[in-house]
Short mmCIF file of C-alpha atoms and ligand atoms in Angstrom, two decimals:
data_model
loop_
_atom_site.label_atom_id
_atom_site.label_comp_id
_atom_site.label_asym_id
_atom_site.label_seq_id
_atom_site.Cartn_x
_atom_site.Cartn_y
_atom_site.Cartn_z
CA MET A 17 14.99 -283.35 -38.53
CA SER A 18 14.52 -281.93 -42.03
CA THR A 19 16.53 -278.98 -43.34
CA GLN A 20 13.32 -276.98 -43.49
CA GLU A 21 12.67 -277.47 -39.77
CA THR A 22 16.24 -276.59 -38.85
CA ARG A 23 16.05 -273.36 -40.79
CA THR A 24 12.83 -272.17 -39.19
CA ARG A 25 14.31 -272.81 -35.76
CA ILE A 26 17.15 -270.36 -36.22
CA VAL A 27 16.48 -267.35 -34.03
CA TRP A 28 18.41 -264.35 -35.25
CA ASP A 29 19.64 -262.00 -32.61
CA TYR A 30 22.37 -259.45 -32.23
CA ALA A 31 25.43 -260.03 -30.10
CA PRO A 32 26.26 -257.05 -27.90
CA ALA A 33 28.38 -254.49 -29.78
CA PRO A 34 29.34 -251.95 -27.14
CA GLU A 35 31.39 -248.91 -28.11
CA SER A 36 34.35 -248.69 -25.76
CA PRO A 37 34.68 -245.56 -23.64
CA ASP A 38 38.45 -246.23 -23.16
CA HIS A 39 39.52 -243.50 -25.56
CA VAL A 40 37.49 -240.78 -23.83
CA ARG A 41 39.62 -238.07 -22.20
CA LEU A 42 37.23 -236.85 -19.52
CA ARG A 43 38.59 -234.95 -16.56
CA ASP A 44 37.37 -235.95 -13.08
CA SER A 45 36.12 -232.44 -12.49
CA TYR A 46 35.29 -229.49 -14.77
CA GLY A 47 35.31 -225.82 -13.83
CA LEU A 48 33.35 -223.00 -15.40
CA PHE A 49 34.74 -221.91 -18.77
CA VAL A 50 35.24 -218.16 -18.56
CA ASN A 51 37.62 -215.90 -20.47
CA GLY A 52 39.29 -218.85 -22.17
CA GLU A 53 40.10 -220.74 -18.95
CA PHE A 54 38.44 -223.28 -16.70
CA ALA A 55 37.84 -221.59 -13.34
CA ASP A 56 36.50 -222.55 -9.92
CA PRO A 57 33.00 -221.35 -9.08
CA LYS A 58 32.98 -218.53 -6.52
CA ASP A 59 30.95 -220.50 -3.98
CA GLY A 60 32.75 -223.78 -4.69
CA THR A 61 29.68 -225.79 -5.69
CA ARG A 62 30.49 -228.89 -7.74
CA VAL A 63 27.95 -231.54 -8.67
CA PRO A 64 28.36 -234.96 -10.32
CA SER A 65 26.81 -235.46 -13.75
CA ILE A 66 25.02 -238.81 -13.61
CA SER A 67 24.72 -241.31 -16.45
CA PRO A 68 21.03 -242.14 -16.91
CA SER A 69 21.84 -245.66 -18.06
CA THR A 70 23.97 -246.64 -15.05
CA GLU A 71 23.07 -244.04 -12.38
CA GLU A 72 26.86 -243.67 -11.91
CA PRO A 73 28.64 -240.31 -11.99
CA VAL A 74 30.44 -239.62 -15.28
CA ALA A 75 32.35 -236.54 -14.13
CA GLU A 76 31.93 -233.70 -11.68
CA VAL A 77 31.07 -230.19 -12.86
CA ALA A 78 31.13 -226.76 -11.24
CA PHE A 79 27.80 -224.95 -10.85
CA ALA A 80 27.75 -221.23 -11.60
CA GLY A 81 26.23 -218.89 -9.03
CA PRO A 82 25.10 -215.27 -9.58
CA GLU A 83 28.62 -213.86 -9.11
CA ASP A 84 30.00 -216.30 -11.70
CA VAL A 85 27.24 -215.26 -14.08
CA ARG A 86 28.24 -211.61 -13.72
CA GLY A 87 31.90 -212.49 -14.25
CA ALA A 88 31.12 -214.48 -17.40
CA ILE A 89 29.05 -211.65 -18.85
CA ALA A 90 31.85 -209.16 -18.08
CA ALA A 91 34.34 -211.40 -19.92
CA ALA A 92 31.99 -211.71 -22.90
CA ARG A 93 31.42 -207.96 -22.97
CA ALA A 94 35.14 -207.16 -22.82
CA ALA A 95 35.87 -209.55 -25.69
CA GLN A 96 32.99 -208.49 -27.94
CA PRO A 97 34.38 -205.32 -29.62
CA GLY A 98 37.61 -207.09 -30.58
CA TRP A 99 35.73 -210.11 -31.92
CA ALA A 100 33.35 -207.90 -33.92
CA ALA A 101 36.30 -205.88 -35.26
CA LEU A 102 37.84 -208.97 -36.86
CA SER A 103 36.99 -209.36 -40.51
CA GLY A 104 34.27 -211.88 -41.28
CA LEU A 105 36.88 -213.96 -43.03
CA GLU A 106 38.93 -214.21 -39.80
CA ARG A 107 35.90 -215.08 -37.65
CA GLY A 108 35.00 -217.69 -40.23
CA LYS A 109 38.44 -219.27 -39.90
CA TYR A 110 37.93 -219.73 -36.15
CA LEU A 111 34.52 -221.34 -36.70
CA PHE A 112 36.01 -223.57 -39.35
CA ARG A 113 38.68 -224.68 -36.86
CA VAL A 114 36.03 -225.47 -34.24
CA ALA A 115 34.18 -227.56 -36.84
CA ARG A 116 37.32 -229.48 -37.77
CA LEU A 117 38.20 -230.12 -34.12
CA ILE A 118 34.69 -231.48 -33.47
CA GLN A 119 35.28 -233.85 -36.37
CA GLU A 120 38.66 -234.87 -34.99
CA ARG A 121 37.18 -235.62 -31.57
CA ALA A 122 33.92 -236.98 -33.00
CA ARG A 123 34.21 -240.49 -31.59
CA GLU A 124 34.97 -239.21 -28.11
CA MET A 125 32.20 -236.61 -28.21
CA ALA A 126 29.66 -239.20 -29.35
CA VAL A 127 30.55 -241.54 -26.48
CA VAL A 128 30.39 -238.73 -23.92
CA GLU A 129 27.04 -237.55 -25.29
CA SER A 130 25.61 -241.06 -24.93
CA MET A 131 27.11 -241.63 -21.47
CA ASP A 132 25.92 -238.30 -20.11
CA GLY A 133 22.51 -238.10 -21.78
CA GLY A 134 21.45 -241.70 -22.45
CA LYS A 135 20.91 -241.47 -26.21
CA PRO A 136 21.98 -244.41 -28.42
CA ILE A 137 25.54 -244.15 -29.73
CA ARG A 138 24.14 -244.75 -33.23
CA GLU A 139 22.38 -241.38 -32.95
CA SER A 140 25.10 -239.37 -31.20
CA ARG A 141 27.67 -240.78 -33.66
CA ASP A 142 25.61 -240.38 -36.84
CA VAL A 143 23.41 -237.38 -36.06
CA ASP A 144 24.34 -235.15 -33.12
CA VAL A 145 28.10 -234.86 -33.58
CA PRO A 146 28.28 -234.62 -37.40
CA LEU A 147 25.41 -232.11 -37.44
CA ALA A 148 27.10 -230.01 -34.74
CA ALA A 149 30.25 -229.85 -36.90
CA ALA A 150 28.12 -229.10 -39.97
CA HIS A 151 26.54 -226.11 -38.21
CA PHE A 152 29.96 -224.63 -37.47
CA PHE A 153 31.04 -225.26 -41.09
CA HIS A 154 27.86 -223.68 -42.39
CA TYR A 155 28.15 -220.50 -40.32
CA ALA A 156 31.91 -220.31 -40.94
CA GLY A 157 30.85 -219.87 -44.55
CA TRP A 158 28.39 -217.08 -43.74
CA ALA A 159 30.75 -215.06 -41.53
CA ASP A 160 32.23 -213.06 -44.45
CA LYS A 161 29.02 -212.98 -46.49
CA LEU A 162 26.56 -211.65 -43.94
CA SER A 163 24.95 -209.06 -46.18
CA TYR A 164 24.20 -211.77 -48.78
CA GLY A 165 22.34 -213.73 -46.13
CA LEU A 166 20.49 -210.62 -44.98
CA ALA A 167 18.99 -209.36 -48.23
CA GLY A 168 21.92 -207.02 -48.95
CA ARG A 169 21.52 -205.00 -45.75
CA GLU A 170 24.33 -203.86 -43.48
CA ALA A 171 24.44 -205.82 -40.21
CA ALA A 172 25.97 -205.05 -36.82
CA PRO A 173 26.22 -207.66 -34.05
CA LEU A 174 23.84 -207.36 -31.09
CA GLY A 175 26.62 -207.74 -28.47
CA VAL A 176 26.54 -210.41 -25.76
CA ALA A 177 24.23 -213.41 -26.22
CA ALA A 178 22.97 -215.51 -23.29
CA GLN A 179 22.17 -218.97 -24.63
CA ILE A 180 20.33 -221.65 -22.67
CA VAL A 181 20.11 -225.17 -24.04
CA PRO A 182 18.20 -228.28 -22.96
CA TRP A 183 19.29 -231.86 -22.29
CA ASN A 184 17.90 -233.64 -25.33
CA PHE A 185 20.55 -232.50 -27.88
CA PRO A 186 23.21 -230.94 -25.65
CA LEU A 187 26.04 -230.56 -28.18
CA LEU A 188 23.86 -229.96 -31.20
CA MET A 189 21.84 -227.22 -29.50
CA ALA A 190 25.07 -225.56 -28.34
CA ALA A 191 26.24 -225.56 -31.98
CA TRP A 192 22.88 -224.20 -33.22
CA LYS A 193 23.25 -221.32 -30.80
CA LEU A 194 26.98 -220.53 -30.81
CA ALA A 195 27.77 -220.82 -34.53
CA PRO A 196 25.43 -218.09 -35.86
CA ALA A 197 26.05 -215.81 -32.85
CA LEU A 198 29.82 -215.94 -33.34
CA ALA A 199 29.64 -215.65 -37.13
CA CYS A 200 27.78 -212.35 -36.71
CA GLY A 201 30.36 -210.90 -34.28
CA ASN A 202 28.59 -211.54 -30.98
CA THR A 203 30.17 -213.14 -27.94
CA ALA A 204 28.29 -215.72 -25.89
CA VAL A 205 27.56 -217.15 -22.46
CA LEU A 206 26.17 -220.67 -22.87
CA LYS A 207 24.34 -222.54 -20.11
CA PRO A 208 24.02 -226.27 -20.73
CA ALA A 209 21.32 -228.29 -18.98
CA GLU A 210 21.92 -229.59 -15.48
CA THR A 211 21.78 -233.26 -16.50
CA THR A 212 23.96 -233.03 -19.63
CA PRO A 213 26.79 -230.50 -19.25
CA LEU A 214 29.73 -232.59 -20.46
CA SER A 215 29.69 -232.22 -24.25
CA ALA A 216 29.43 -228.43 -23.88
CA LEU A 217 32.52 -228.57 -21.66
CA LEU A 218 34.34 -230.62 -24.31
CA LEU A 219 33.29 -227.93 -26.76
CA ALA A 220 34.87 -225.38 -24.41
CA GLU A 221 38.12 -227.37 -24.61
CA ILE A 222 37.80 -227.25 -28.39
CA CYS A 223 37.41 -223.46 -28.23
CA GLN A 224 40.71 -223.40 -26.34
CA GLU A 225 42.36 -225.71 -28.88
CA ALA A 226 41.06 -223.53 -31.70
CA GLU A 227 42.68 -220.54 -29.91
CA LEU A 228 39.43 -218.67 -29.97
CA PRO A 229 40.14 -215.28 -28.34
CA PRO A 230 39.41 -215.45 -24.59
CA GLY A 231 35.93 -214.25 -23.69
CA VAL A 232 34.31 -215.05 -27.04
CA VAL A 233 32.63 -218.18 -25.59
CA GLN A 234 31.83 -218.86 -21.92
CA VAL A 235 30.26 -222.13 -20.76
CA LEU A 236 28.49 -221.99 -17.40
CA PRO A 237 27.13 -225.31 -16.15
CA GLY A 238 24.44 -224.91 -13.53
CA ASP A 239 20.80 -225.52 -12.75
CA GLY A 240 17.61 -223.60 -13.47
CA ALA A 241 18.66 -220.90 -11.01
CA THR A 242 21.80 -220.26 -13.08
CA GLY A 243 19.65 -219.90 -16.19
CA ALA A 244 17.22 -217.58 -14.41
CA ALA A 245 20.12 -215.42 -13.13
CA LEU A 246 21.69 -215.32 -16.59
CA VAL A 247 18.63 -214.05 -18.44
CA ARG A 248 17.99 -211.39 -15.77
CA ALA A 249 21.59 -210.16 -15.49
CA ASP A 250 22.70 -206.74 -16.70
CA GLY A 251 24.84 -206.63 -19.80
CA ILE A 252 22.95 -209.13 -21.95
CA ASP A 253 21.81 -207.99 -25.41
CA LYS A 254 20.20 -211.18 -26.59
CA VAL A 255 18.68 -214.31 -25.06
CA ALA A 256 18.29 -217.51 -27.09
CA PHE A 257 16.46 -220.29 -25.26
CA THR A 258 15.49 -223.84 -26.14
CA GLY A 259 13.46 -225.79 -23.60
CA SER A 260 10.02 -226.08 -22.08
CA THR A 261 7.19 -223.68 -22.87
CA ALA A 262 6.75 -222.89 -19.16
CA VAL A 263 10.33 -221.66 -18.76
CA GLY A 264 10.15 -219.89 -22.14
CA LYS A 265 7.12 -217.94 -20.95
CA ASP A 266 8.90 -217.08 -17.71
CA ILE A 267 11.89 -215.72 -19.65
CA GLN A 268 9.65 -213.75 -21.99
CA ALA A 269 7.90 -212.15 -19.00
CA ALA A 270 11.24 -211.33 -17.35
CA LEU A 271 12.55 -209.63 -20.51
CA ALA A 272 9.37 -207.74 -21.42
CA GLY A 273 10.18 -204.05 -21.75
CA THR A 274 13.95 -204.47 -21.38
CA GLY A 275 14.78 -204.21 -25.08
CA THR A 276 16.75 -207.46 -24.93
CA SER A 277 16.35 -209.43 -28.13
CA LEU A 278 14.75 -212.86 -27.59
CA THR A 279 14.27 -216.08 -29.53
CA LEU A 280 12.44 -219.05 -28.06
CA GLU A 281 12.39 -222.62 -29.33
CA LEU A 282 9.88 -224.40 -27.11
CA GLY A 283 7.83 -227.54 -26.99
CA GLY A 284 5.70 -229.27 -29.56
CA LYS A 285 2.96 -231.82 -30.14
CA SER A 286 3.66 -232.40 -33.77
CA ALA A 287 1.23 -234.21 -36.07
CA ASN A 288 2.52 -236.97 -38.33
CA VAL A 289 -0.23 -237.40 -40.94
CA VAL A 290 -0.54 -240.63 -42.93
CA PHE A 291 -2.88 -240.63 -45.95
CA GLU A 292 -4.29 -243.81 -47.43
CA ASP A 293 -2.28 -243.39 -50.64
CA ALA A 294 1.07 -243.31 -48.81
CA ALA A 295 3.75 -245.96 -49.18
CA LEU A 296 2.74 -247.54 -45.87
CA ASP A 297 5.91 -249.48 -45.06
CA GLN A 298 7.95 -246.34 -45.65
CA ALA A 299 5.51 -244.38 -43.51
CA VAL A 300 5.90 -246.88 -40.66
CA GLU A 301 9.68 -246.33 -40.71
CA GLY A 302 9.02 -242.58 -40.63
CA ILE A 303 6.61 -242.94 -37.71
CA VAL A 304 9.21 -244.96 -35.78
CA ASN A 305 11.90 -242.39 -36.53
CA GLY A 306 9.49 -239.57 -35.69
CA ILE A 307 8.63 -240.75 -32.18
CA PHE A 308 11.30 -243.20 -30.99
CA PHE A 309 14.38 -241.24 -32.14
CA ASN A 310 16.21 -240.09 -28.99
CA GLN A 311 13.58 -241.86 -26.80
CA GLY A 312 11.05 -239.27 -27.98
CA HIS A 313 13.02 -236.53 -26.19
CA VAL A 314 12.63 -234.39 -29.27
CA CYS A 315 10.81 -231.05 -29.40
CA CYS A 316 9.51 -231.83 -32.91
CA ALA A 317 8.73 -235.52 -32.21
CA GLY A 318 5.80 -236.84 -34.26
CA SER A 319 3.89 -237.58 -31.08
CA ARG A 320 0.38 -237.21 -32.56
CA LEU A 321 -0.02 -239.80 -35.27
CA LEU A 322 -3.00 -239.07 -37.54
CA ILE A 323 -3.91 -241.99 -39.83
CA GLN A 324 -6.59 -242.04 -42.52
CA GLU A 325 -9.32 -244.33 -41.25
CA SER A 326 -9.25 -246.67 -44.27
CA VAL A 327 -5.65 -247.72 -43.56
CA ALA A 328 -5.55 -247.24 -39.79
CA ASP A 329 -5.71 -250.93 -38.85
CA VAL A 330 -3.03 -251.86 -41.36
CA VAL A 331 -0.68 -249.07 -40.28
CA ILE A 332 -1.17 -249.72 -36.57
CA GLY A 333 -0.57 -253.45 -37.14
CA LYS A 334 2.65 -252.84 -39.05
CA LEU A 335 3.77 -250.23 -36.53
CA TRP A 336 3.17 -252.50 -33.56
CA GLU A 337 5.06 -255.30 -35.25
CA ARG A 338 7.97 -252.91 -36.01
CA MET A 339 7.96 -251.56 -32.44
CA GLY A 340 8.47 -255.11 -31.17
CA ARG A 341 11.78 -255.21 -33.02
CA LEU A 342 13.18 -252.02 -31.47
CA ARG A 343 16.12 -252.74 -29.22
CA VAL A 344 15.94 -250.91 -25.91
CA GLY A 345 18.98 -250.75 -23.63
CA ASP A 346 22.64 -249.80 -23.28
CA PRO A 347 23.15 -246.47 -25.11
CA LEU A 348 26.75 -247.44 -25.89
CA ASP A 349 25.69 -250.59 -27.75
CA LYS A 350 25.77 -249.91 -31.49
CA ASN A 351 22.64 -252.04 -31.98
CA THR A 352 20.52 -250.05 -29.55
CA ASP A 353 17.54 -248.18 -31.02
CA VAL A 354 16.07 -246.70 -27.82
CA GLY A 355 18.38 -245.65 -25.00
CA ALA A 356 17.82 -244.42 -21.45
CA ILE A 357 15.36 -241.78 -20.28
CA ASN A 358 17.42 -238.69 -19.49
CA SER A 359 16.58 -238.35 -15.79
CA ALA A 360 14.44 -239.80 -13.01
CA GLU A 361 12.32 -236.61 -13.15
CA GLN A 362 11.67 -237.04 -16.87
CA LEU A 363 10.74 -240.69 -16.33
CA GLU A 364 8.22 -239.59 -13.70
CA ARG A 365 6.71 -237.05 -16.12
CA ILE A 366 6.35 -239.71 -18.81
CA GLU A 367 4.81 -242.21 -16.37
CA ALA A 368 2.36 -239.60 -15.08
CA LEU A 369 1.15 -238.71 -18.58
CA VAL A 370 0.90 -242.36 -19.62
CA ALA A 371 -1.17 -243.06 -16.49
CA ALA A 372 -3.41 -240.12 -17.41
CA GLY A 373 -3.84 -241.61 -20.89
CA GLU A 374 -5.09 -244.89 -19.41
CA GLU A 375 -7.34 -243.15 -16.88
CA GLU A 376 -8.93 -241.04 -19.61
CA GLY A 377 -9.81 -244.16 -21.58
CA ALA A 378 -7.22 -244.52 -24.32
CA LEU A 379 -5.94 -248.00 -25.09
CA ARG A 380 -2.29 -248.49 -24.14
CA ARG A 381 0.10 -251.05 -25.58
CA THR A 382 3.70 -251.16 -24.40
CA VAL A 383 6.33 -253.38 -25.95
CA ALA A 384 7.33 -256.20 -23.61
CA CYS A 385 11.09 -256.12 -23.38
CA GLU A 386 13.75 -256.77 -20.82
CA LEU A 387 15.00 -253.50 -19.36
CA PRO A 388 18.33 -253.08 -17.57
CA GLU A 389 18.11 -253.19 -13.79
CA ARG A 390 19.82 -249.87 -13.18
CA GLY A 391 19.09 -246.61 -14.94
CA TRP A 392 15.88 -245.02 -16.19
CA TRP A 393 13.96 -246.71 -18.99
CA PHE A 394 10.60 -246.60 -20.70
CA ALA A 395 9.63 -249.16 -23.32
CA PRO A 396 8.09 -247.99 -26.63
CA THR A 397 4.38 -247.37 -26.17
CA ILE A 398 1.41 -246.73 -28.45
CA PHE A 399 -1.99 -245.35 -27.49
CA THR A 400 -5.00 -245.94 -29.72
CA GLU A 401 -8.62 -244.84 -29.18
CA VAL A 402 -7.27 -241.42 -28.28
CA ALA A 403 -9.66 -238.46 -28.19
CA PRO A 404 -8.39 -234.98 -29.13
CA ALA A 405 -9.08 -233.73 -25.59
CA HIS A 406 -7.03 -236.44 -23.85
CA ARG A 407 -3.92 -235.12 -22.12
CA ILE A 408 -1.77 -237.50 -24.16
CA ALA A 409 -3.09 -235.80 -27.32
CA VAL A 410 -2.53 -232.30 -26.00
CA GLU A 411 0.58 -232.23 -23.79
CA GLU A 412 4.19 -232.83 -24.69
CA ILE A 413 5.13 -236.25 -23.25
CA PHE A 414 8.77 -236.06 -24.36
CA GLY A 415 9.14 -239.81 -24.22
CA PRO A 416 8.77 -242.89 -26.48
CA VAL A 417 4.98 -242.68 -26.53
CA VAL A 418 2.83 -242.12 -29.60
CA SER A 419 -0.86 -241.16 -29.52
CA VAL A 420 -2.88 -242.33 -32.53
CA MET A 421 -5.99 -240.64 -33.89
CA THR A 422 -7.78 -241.17 -37.20
CA PHE A 423 -9.36 -238.94 -39.83
CA ARG A 424 -11.56 -239.45 -42.89
CA THR A 425 -10.92 -236.48 -45.17
CA GLN A 426 -8.04 -234.16 -45.98
CA ALA A 427 -9.91 -231.25 -44.38
CA GLU A 428 -10.37 -233.22 -41.18
CA ALA A 429 -6.66 -234.13 -41.17
CA ILE A 430 -5.68 -230.47 -41.41
CA GLU A 431 -8.16 -229.44 -38.73
CA LYS A 432 -6.95 -232.13 -36.32
CA ALA A 433 -3.28 -231.45 -37.03
CA ASN A 434 -3.77 -227.73 -36.31
CA ASN A 435 -5.81 -228.43 -33.16
CA SER A 436 -2.87 -227.74 -30.85
CA THR A 437 -1.49 -224.82 -28.90
CA TYR A 438 1.88 -225.80 -30.39
CA GLY A 439 3.12 -225.38 -33.96
CA LEU A 440 6.65 -226.69 -34.29
CA ALA A 441 6.69 -229.44 -36.92
CA ALA A 442 4.56 -231.88 -38.89
CA GLY A 443 4.94 -234.82 -41.26
CA ILE A 444 2.85 -235.75 -44.29
CA TRP A 445 2.84 -239.18 -45.90
CA THR A 446 1.25 -239.39 -49.34
CA ASP A 447 2.18 -240.45 -52.85
CA LYS A 448 0.41 -237.42 -54.33
CA GLY A 449 2.70 -234.40 -54.64
CA SER A 450 -0.11 -231.88 -55.06
CA LYS A 451 -1.82 -233.14 -51.91
CA ALA A 452 1.43 -232.94 -49.97
CA PHE A 453 1.95 -229.27 -50.95
CA GLU A 454 -1.68 -228.35 -50.35
CA VAL A 455 -1.69 -229.89 -46.86
CA ALA A 456 1.78 -228.52 -46.02
CA SER A 457 0.69 -224.98 -46.76
CA ALA A 458 -2.40 -225.39 -44.56
CA LEU A 459 -0.51 -226.72 -41.53
CA GLU A 460 0.44 -224.30 -38.76
CA ALA A 461 3.93 -225.65 -38.20
CA GLY A 462 7.38 -224.19 -38.64
CA VAL A 463 8.77 -227.31 -40.34
CA VAL A 464 6.77 -229.74 -42.48
CA TRP A 465 8.45 -232.92 -43.67
CA GLN A 466 7.02 -234.78 -46.66
CA ASN A 467 7.48 -238.56 -46.78
CA THR A 468 10.23 -238.31 -44.19
CA TYR A 469 10.62 -237.12 -40.60
CA ASN A 470 13.24 -235.61 -38.27
CA LYS A 471 15.56 -234.57 -41.07
CA PHE A 472 17.82 -231.73 -39.94
CA ASP A 473 20.21 -229.71 -42.02
CA PRO A 474 22.27 -226.64 -41.14
CA THR A 475 21.07 -224.87 -44.29
CA ALA A 476 17.39 -225.18 -43.33
CA ALA A 477 15.57 -222.89 -40.90
CA PHE A 478 13.99 -224.50 -37.84
CA GLY A 479 11.53 -222.88 -35.43
CA GLY A 480 7.90 -222.70 -34.43
CA TYR A 481 4.59 -220.90 -34.32
CA LYS A 482 2.17 -220.37 -31.44
CA GLU A 483 3.41 -221.82 -28.11
CA SER A 484 6.34 -223.50 -29.85
CA GLY A 485 8.10 -220.14 -29.79
CA PHE A 486 9.45 -217.65 -32.31
CA GLY A 487 12.63 -217.04 -34.24
CA ARG A 488 14.47 -219.39 -36.57
CA GLU A 489 17.71 -221.31 -36.17
CA GLY A 490 19.69 -222.69 -39.12
CA GLY A 491 20.45 -221.33 -42.57
CA PRO A 492 20.60 -217.65 -43.40
CA ALA A 493 17.36 -217.16 -41.42
CA GLY A 494 19.37 -218.00 -38.30
CA LEU A 495 21.65 -214.99 -38.86
CA ARG A 496 18.77 -212.52 -38.63
CA HIS A 497 18.36 -212.98 -34.87
CA TYR A 498 21.96 -212.10 -34.05
CA VAL A 499 22.26 -208.78 -35.89
CA ARG A 500 20.92 -205.24 -35.89
CA LEU A 501 20.12 -204.25 -39.48
CA SER A 502 20.57 -200.80 -40.92
P1 NDP B 15 13.53 -226.71 -18.93
O1 NDP B 15 12.81 -225.79 -19.85
O2 NDP B 15 13.43 -226.48 -17.48
O3 NDP B 15 15.10 -226.74 -19.29
C1 NDP B 15 15.69 -226.14 -20.42
C2 NDP B 15 16.90 -225.31 -20.00
O4 NDP B 15 16.47 -224.16 -19.26
C3 NDP B 15 17.87 -226.03 -19.08
O5 NDP B 15 19.19 -225.59 -19.35
C4 NDP B 15 17.41 -225.56 -17.72
O6 NDP B 15 18.38 -225.69 -16.74
C5 NDP B 15 17.09 -224.12 -17.99
N1 NDP B 15 16.20 -223.49 -17.03
C6 NDP B 15 15.37 -224.08 -16.13
N2 NDP B 15 14.66 -223.14 -15.45
C7 NDP B 15 15.05 -221.95 -15.94
C8 NDP B 15 14.67 -220.60 -15.66
N3 NDP B 15 13.73 -220.31 -14.76
N4 NDP B 15 15.25 -219.60 -16.36
C9 NDP B 15 16.18 -219.87 -17.30
N5 NDP B 15 16.58 -221.13 -17.60
C10 NDP B 15 16.03 -222.15 -16.94
O7 NDP B 15 13.11 -228.18 -19.27
P2 NDP B 15 13.06 -229.44 -18.26
O8 NDP B 15 14.40 -230.01 -18.25
O9 NDP B 15 12.49 -229.09 -16.93
O10 NDP B 15 12.02 -230.37 -18.99
C11 NDP B 15 10.62 -230.23 -18.72
C12 NDP B 15 9.81 -230.51 -19.93
O11 NDP B 15 10.11 -229.52 -20.90
C13 NDP B 15 10.08 -231.81 -20.64
O12 NDP B 15 9.34 -232.85 -20.10
C14 NDP B 15 9.70 -231.51 -22.04
O13 NDP B 15 8.32 -231.69 -22.19
C15 NDP B 15 10.02 -230.04 -22.20
N6 NDP B 15 11.31 -229.81 -22.87
C16 NDP B 15 11.27 -229.38 -24.14
C17 NDP B 15 12.44 -229.20 -24.83
C18 NDP B 15 12.43 -228.77 -26.23
O14 NDP B 15 13.43 -228.92 -26.94
N7 NDP B 15 11.35 -228.19 -26.70
C19 NDP B 15 13.75 -229.47 -24.23
C20 NDP B 15 13.69 -229.86 -22.84
C21 NDP B 15 12.50 -230.03 -22.22
P3 NDP B 15 18.42 -227.04 -15.85
O15 NDP B 15 18.56 -228.17 -16.79
O16 NDP B 15 19.63 -226.84 -15.07
O17 NDP B 15 17.15 -227.07 -15.07
#
C-alpha cells in the first residue's frame, strides 16, 4: 500500500473528553432560600430536578407555594430599606464578592449548569458562567456611580423586585436580573425555571458566602404556579420576566393598572441576513453559532436565515457540510457542540413545529448522527424552500432548526427581516460597512450584530421591540428599570 493511500485512509475522530462531575458539591435536597437561609416549603413539596441528557435526577428541590411566596416577599421588604441605606460603594463591594465567588466556583457551576440543563460544557464553561460573573462585576462598578449612568439624575430604588427566569440560561439570566436590581438598592425574589433550578440555588449559597445581608436575595424554585403567584402577590414593586411571549402577555395583563413596574424579555424569530458580498465561510460559522448554540434554545437565535439568491446554493452547501461535522451528545463532553434538549415537553414542541414545516411543504434535511439512547435529543436540521407564511418561518421553534429563505435586493432583505411579530435581534453579513449600517438602522430589532452573532457583553444593552418585549438589560440602560428618577 502506498503512503498516499495510507494517509487518505486515516479517519480523524475525537476521543471522548468528559468533564468529571466528581468535584461538584451538590446537596441531595435544596430548600427555598429566604432571609439568608435555606428553609423547608410550608406544604413540604419537593421535586427532583432531572438531567435532560440522562433522565436521572440530579438533586431534589423544594417548590414554593403561595405562603412561601408571601414569606419571601416579606423578607425582601424588611431587608430593602437597610440595603438601600448602604452607600453605593458598600453595595458594590457585595456584588464584587459575589462575582469573585462565581469565578472561584466556576468549574463546579459550569458542570451543574450542563447536568441540569443539557447545554454543552464548552458553552457553560466559556459563556454562561464567565458572563454571569462579568455582569456582577459590571454592576458592582455602577453601584456608586448611579447618577453617571442615569444622565446625572438622582435615583431611588423601586423596592422589591420579583424576577422570573427561564431554563435556557439559568445562571446567566439570574445574573442579568439580580446584579442591576441590587446595585440600585432593590431587594429581590428570584424564581428559576422548573427544569433548571440548581445553578440559582448555588448562587444562593454564594450569596450566603458573600455575607449578603439576609433578605436581599431570595430564591424560590417552583413551577409556573409559583411564578403566577409571585407576580400577583402584594408587596412587589417591580416584575422582570424572561420567557415565552404567552406568559409575558399574561403577566402584563395581570399587572395592568397596578402601578407595578414591568420589563419583559420574550421570544424572537431573529433574521440572520447574508449578502452576496459577505465572507461566506465566516458567515457559515456565524450561522452555525446563531442557531445551534445552546441547541437553539436562545431567545435571539438566528432562526430565520435570509440569503441573497446569488449565493444561496453555495451558502446552503457549505452550511450543510458544516452541520454534518457538529458533534451531538453528552453535554459534559468537552468536544460536544450540541447538547440535550432541555425537557421532554420542549422536544415535543420542536417535533410538532418540524412536522408542520414538512406538512406545509418546506424541504427538511436533518443531520444523520447517532443519538444517545436515554435523554432528549434533536439533531441539527435545516429547512429550505420555506415560504414566509410557513409556521417554521413565523413561530419560535427554540430548537436546533434553521429556516432558510432567499432575497434579491437589499430592500427585499429588510422587508423580509422585519416581517415578524417579534423584534429581538438580527445579524448582517456583508463586507460593505455602509450597507451594514444602512440595513442595521432599518431593521426592527433590539440588537443587530454585524459579521458576528450571539455576542453578549455586560456593557451592552439587550432587549426587544414588538412582541419580543420591552425594557433593556445590560449596561447603564439596565439600571434605568430598577430606579425611580427625580
Ligand atoms: P415559560 O414562559 O412558561 O417559562 C419562563 C418562566 O416563567 C419559567 O420560570 C416558568 O416557570 C415561569 N412561568 C410559567 N408560567 C408562568 C405564569 N403564568 N406566570 C409567571 N411565571 C410563569 O416558557 P416555557 O418553559 O413554557 O417554554 C415555552 C416556549 O417559550 C419555548 O418553546 C420557547 O419558544 C419560549 N421560551 C422563550 C424564552 C426566551 O428566552 N425568550 C425562554 C424560555 C422559553 P416554570 O419553568 O416552572 O414553568
